[in-house]
Coordinates of C-alpha atoms in Angstrom, one line a residue:
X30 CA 121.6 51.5 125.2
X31 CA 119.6 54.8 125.6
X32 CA 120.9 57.9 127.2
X33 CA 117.4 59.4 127.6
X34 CA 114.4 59.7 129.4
X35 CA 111.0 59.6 128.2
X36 CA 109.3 61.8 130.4
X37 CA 107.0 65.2 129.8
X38 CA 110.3 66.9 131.4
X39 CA 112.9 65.0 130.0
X40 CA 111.3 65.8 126.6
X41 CA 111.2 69.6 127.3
X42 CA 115.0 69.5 128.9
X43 CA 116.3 67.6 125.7
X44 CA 113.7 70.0 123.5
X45 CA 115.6 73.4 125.4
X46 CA 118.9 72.2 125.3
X47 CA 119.0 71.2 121.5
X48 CA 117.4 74.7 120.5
X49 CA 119.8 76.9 122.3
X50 CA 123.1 74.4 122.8
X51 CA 125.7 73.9 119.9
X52 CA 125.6 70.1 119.3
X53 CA 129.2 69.5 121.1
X54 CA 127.8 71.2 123.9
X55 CA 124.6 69.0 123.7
X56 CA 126.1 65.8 123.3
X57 CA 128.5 66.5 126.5
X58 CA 124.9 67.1 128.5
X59 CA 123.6 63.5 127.4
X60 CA 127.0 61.9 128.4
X61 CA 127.2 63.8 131.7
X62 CA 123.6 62.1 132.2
X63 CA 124.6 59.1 131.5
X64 CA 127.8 58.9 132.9
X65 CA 126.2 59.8 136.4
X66 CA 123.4 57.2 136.1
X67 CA 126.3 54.4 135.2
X68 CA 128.1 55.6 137.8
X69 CA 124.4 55.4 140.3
X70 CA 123.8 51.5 138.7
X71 CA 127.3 50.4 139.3
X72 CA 127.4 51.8 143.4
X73 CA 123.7 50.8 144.0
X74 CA 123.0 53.8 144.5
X75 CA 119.3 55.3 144.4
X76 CA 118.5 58.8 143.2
X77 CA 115.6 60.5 141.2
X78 CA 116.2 59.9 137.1
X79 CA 114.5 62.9 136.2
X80 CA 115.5 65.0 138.2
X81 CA 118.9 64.2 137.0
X82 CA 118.4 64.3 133.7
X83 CA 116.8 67.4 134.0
X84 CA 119.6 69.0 135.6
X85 CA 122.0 67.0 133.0
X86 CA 120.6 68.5 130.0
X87 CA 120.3 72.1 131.2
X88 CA 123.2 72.4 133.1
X89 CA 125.7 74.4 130.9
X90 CA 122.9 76.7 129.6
X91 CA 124.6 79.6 131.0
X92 CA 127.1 79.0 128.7
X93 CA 124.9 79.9 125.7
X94 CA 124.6 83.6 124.3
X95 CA 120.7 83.8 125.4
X96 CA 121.0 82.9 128.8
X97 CA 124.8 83.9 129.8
X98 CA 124.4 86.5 132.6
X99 CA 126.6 89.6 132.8
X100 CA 126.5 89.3 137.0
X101 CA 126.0 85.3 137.6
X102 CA 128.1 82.6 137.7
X103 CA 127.1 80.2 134.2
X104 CA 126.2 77.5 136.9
X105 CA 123.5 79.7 138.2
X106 CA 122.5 81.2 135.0
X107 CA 121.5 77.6 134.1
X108 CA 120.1 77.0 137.4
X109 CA 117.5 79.9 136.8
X110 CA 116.9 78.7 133.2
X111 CA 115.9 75.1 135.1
X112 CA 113.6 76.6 137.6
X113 CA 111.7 78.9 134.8
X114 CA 111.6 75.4 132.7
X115 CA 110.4 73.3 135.4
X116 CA 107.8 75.8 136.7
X117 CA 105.9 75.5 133.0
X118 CA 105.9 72.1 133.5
X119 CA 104.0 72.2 137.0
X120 CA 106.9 71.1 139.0
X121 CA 106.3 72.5 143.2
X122 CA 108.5 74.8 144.0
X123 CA 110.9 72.5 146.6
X124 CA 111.4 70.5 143.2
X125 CA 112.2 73.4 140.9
X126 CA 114.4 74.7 143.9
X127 CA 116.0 70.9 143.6
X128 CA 116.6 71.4 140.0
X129 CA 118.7 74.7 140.3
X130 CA 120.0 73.3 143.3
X131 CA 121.9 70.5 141.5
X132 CA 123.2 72.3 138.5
X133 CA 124.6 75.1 140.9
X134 CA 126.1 72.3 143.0
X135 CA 128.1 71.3 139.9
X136 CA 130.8 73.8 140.2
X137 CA 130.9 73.3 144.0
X138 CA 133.4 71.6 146.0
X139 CA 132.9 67.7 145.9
X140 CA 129.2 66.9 147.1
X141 CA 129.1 63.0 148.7
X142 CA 126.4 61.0 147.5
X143 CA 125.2 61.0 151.2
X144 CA 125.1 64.4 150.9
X145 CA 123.1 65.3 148.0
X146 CA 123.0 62.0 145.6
X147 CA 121.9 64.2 142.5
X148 CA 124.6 66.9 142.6
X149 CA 127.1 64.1 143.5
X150 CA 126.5 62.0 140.3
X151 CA 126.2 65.6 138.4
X152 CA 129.5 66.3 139.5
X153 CA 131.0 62.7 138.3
X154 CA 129.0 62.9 135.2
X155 CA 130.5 66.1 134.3
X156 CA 134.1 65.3 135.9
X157 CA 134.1 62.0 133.8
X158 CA 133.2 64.0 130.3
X159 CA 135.3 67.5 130.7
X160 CA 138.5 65.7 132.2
X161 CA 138.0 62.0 132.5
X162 CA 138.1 62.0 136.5
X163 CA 137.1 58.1 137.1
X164 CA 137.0 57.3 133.4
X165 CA 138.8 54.1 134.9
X166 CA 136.0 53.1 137.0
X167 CA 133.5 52.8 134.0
X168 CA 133.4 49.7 131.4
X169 CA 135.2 50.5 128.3
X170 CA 132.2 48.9 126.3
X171 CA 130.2 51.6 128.1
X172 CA 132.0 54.5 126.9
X173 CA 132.7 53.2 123.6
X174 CA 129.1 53.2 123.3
X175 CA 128.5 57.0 124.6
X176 CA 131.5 58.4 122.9
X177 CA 129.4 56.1 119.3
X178 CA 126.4 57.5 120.3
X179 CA 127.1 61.1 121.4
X180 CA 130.4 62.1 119.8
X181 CA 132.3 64.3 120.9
X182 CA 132.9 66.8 118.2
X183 CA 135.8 68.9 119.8
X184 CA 134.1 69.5 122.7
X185 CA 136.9 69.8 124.6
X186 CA 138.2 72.7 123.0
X187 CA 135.4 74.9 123.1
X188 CA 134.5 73.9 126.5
X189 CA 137.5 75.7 127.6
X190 CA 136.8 78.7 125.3
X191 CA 133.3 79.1 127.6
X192 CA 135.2 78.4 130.7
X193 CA 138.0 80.6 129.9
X194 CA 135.5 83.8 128.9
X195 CA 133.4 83.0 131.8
X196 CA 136.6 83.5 134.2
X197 CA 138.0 86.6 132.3
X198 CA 134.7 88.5 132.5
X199 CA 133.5 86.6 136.3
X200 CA 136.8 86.7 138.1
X201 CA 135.3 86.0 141.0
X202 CA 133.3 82.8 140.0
X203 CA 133.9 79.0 139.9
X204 CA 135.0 79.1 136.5
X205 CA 137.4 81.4 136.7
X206 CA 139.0 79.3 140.5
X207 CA 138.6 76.1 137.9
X208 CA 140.7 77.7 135.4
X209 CA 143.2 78.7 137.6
X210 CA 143.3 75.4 139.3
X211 CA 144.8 74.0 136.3
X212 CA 141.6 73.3 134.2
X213 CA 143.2 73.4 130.8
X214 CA 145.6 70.4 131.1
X215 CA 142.8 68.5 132.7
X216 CA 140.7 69.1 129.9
X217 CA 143.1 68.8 127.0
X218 CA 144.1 65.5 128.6
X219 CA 140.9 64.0 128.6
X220 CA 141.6 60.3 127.2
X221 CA 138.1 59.9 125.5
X222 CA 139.5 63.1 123.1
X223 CA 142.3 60.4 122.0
X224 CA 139.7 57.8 121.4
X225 CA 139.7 56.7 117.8

């Protein structure tokens, strides 16, 4: 199995992300990717790859020292960091706009596939790696794989450590509602952290 694309931007994404992104955080960028596109295969459902991926691999960027912003949620940070990317790489403007749209969508309230298929499978991507929200719903041999592939390497811990900053310094973001909402237990729970 292959949790990549091999497109110009895919290539660029994946080049970005592994320059400024700690591997744990890296590695929880491919799953979220991959996770989302299982999740696309296994309800039929029909979405843009790249765009995806894209969005995947950059998502948590304003996370990272370089790119956190002192006024803007980490969701939007990254968002800016995709659009900048993405316009190097020729991408119109409605698509660069898509590409911030779906990592800010992330930290939104749930976003039907109907609705926006991207930011939906973003969202279950990245629900399904931080806290293993519909872990159930995906074959065992499938994560098993991911988890072989792209190990987690105490992600879930520093996850929280960003999230946690983010909310003590943003009060008024979606990280710091998610940390309030009970985020820690979630993610300290995640079953693919008791995995081997």
């Amino acid at each position: 199995m292959t949790w990549t694309l091999d497109t110009e931007a895919a290539r660029a994404a994946y080049e970005i992300a592994a320059e400024y992104t700690e591997a744990a955080l890296l590695n929880h960028s491919v799953r979220s990717y991959a996770f989302g596109a299982e999740y696309a295969q296994r309800h039929g459902l029909a979405y843009d790859a790249e765009l995806l991926y894209v969005s995947a691999l950059l998502h948590d960027m304003g996370l990272t020292a370089p790119f956190d912003s002192h006024t803007l949620p980490f969701e939007e940070a990254g968002g800016h960091v995709a659009r900048v990317l993405t316009a190097g790489l020729g991408w119109p403007p409605a698509r660069r706009a898509r590409a911030e749209e779906v990592i800010v969508l992330h930290m939104r309230d749930d976003v039907s596939a109907a609705e926006d298929v991207e930011s939906h499978l973003l969202q279950v991507g990245t629900s399904a790696d931080v806290s293993g929200l519909r872990l159930a719903e995906f074959d065992p041999a499938f994560t098993e794989a991911l988890l072989k592939d792209r190990p987690r390497l105490g992600f879930g811990a520093s996850f929280l450590a960003l999230v946690e900053d983010q909310a003590a310094r943003k009060p008024t973001c979606a990280a710091a509602a998610y940390v309030a909402g009970g985020a820690a237990g979630r993610i300290m729970s995640n079953p693919m952290d008791r995995v081997g």
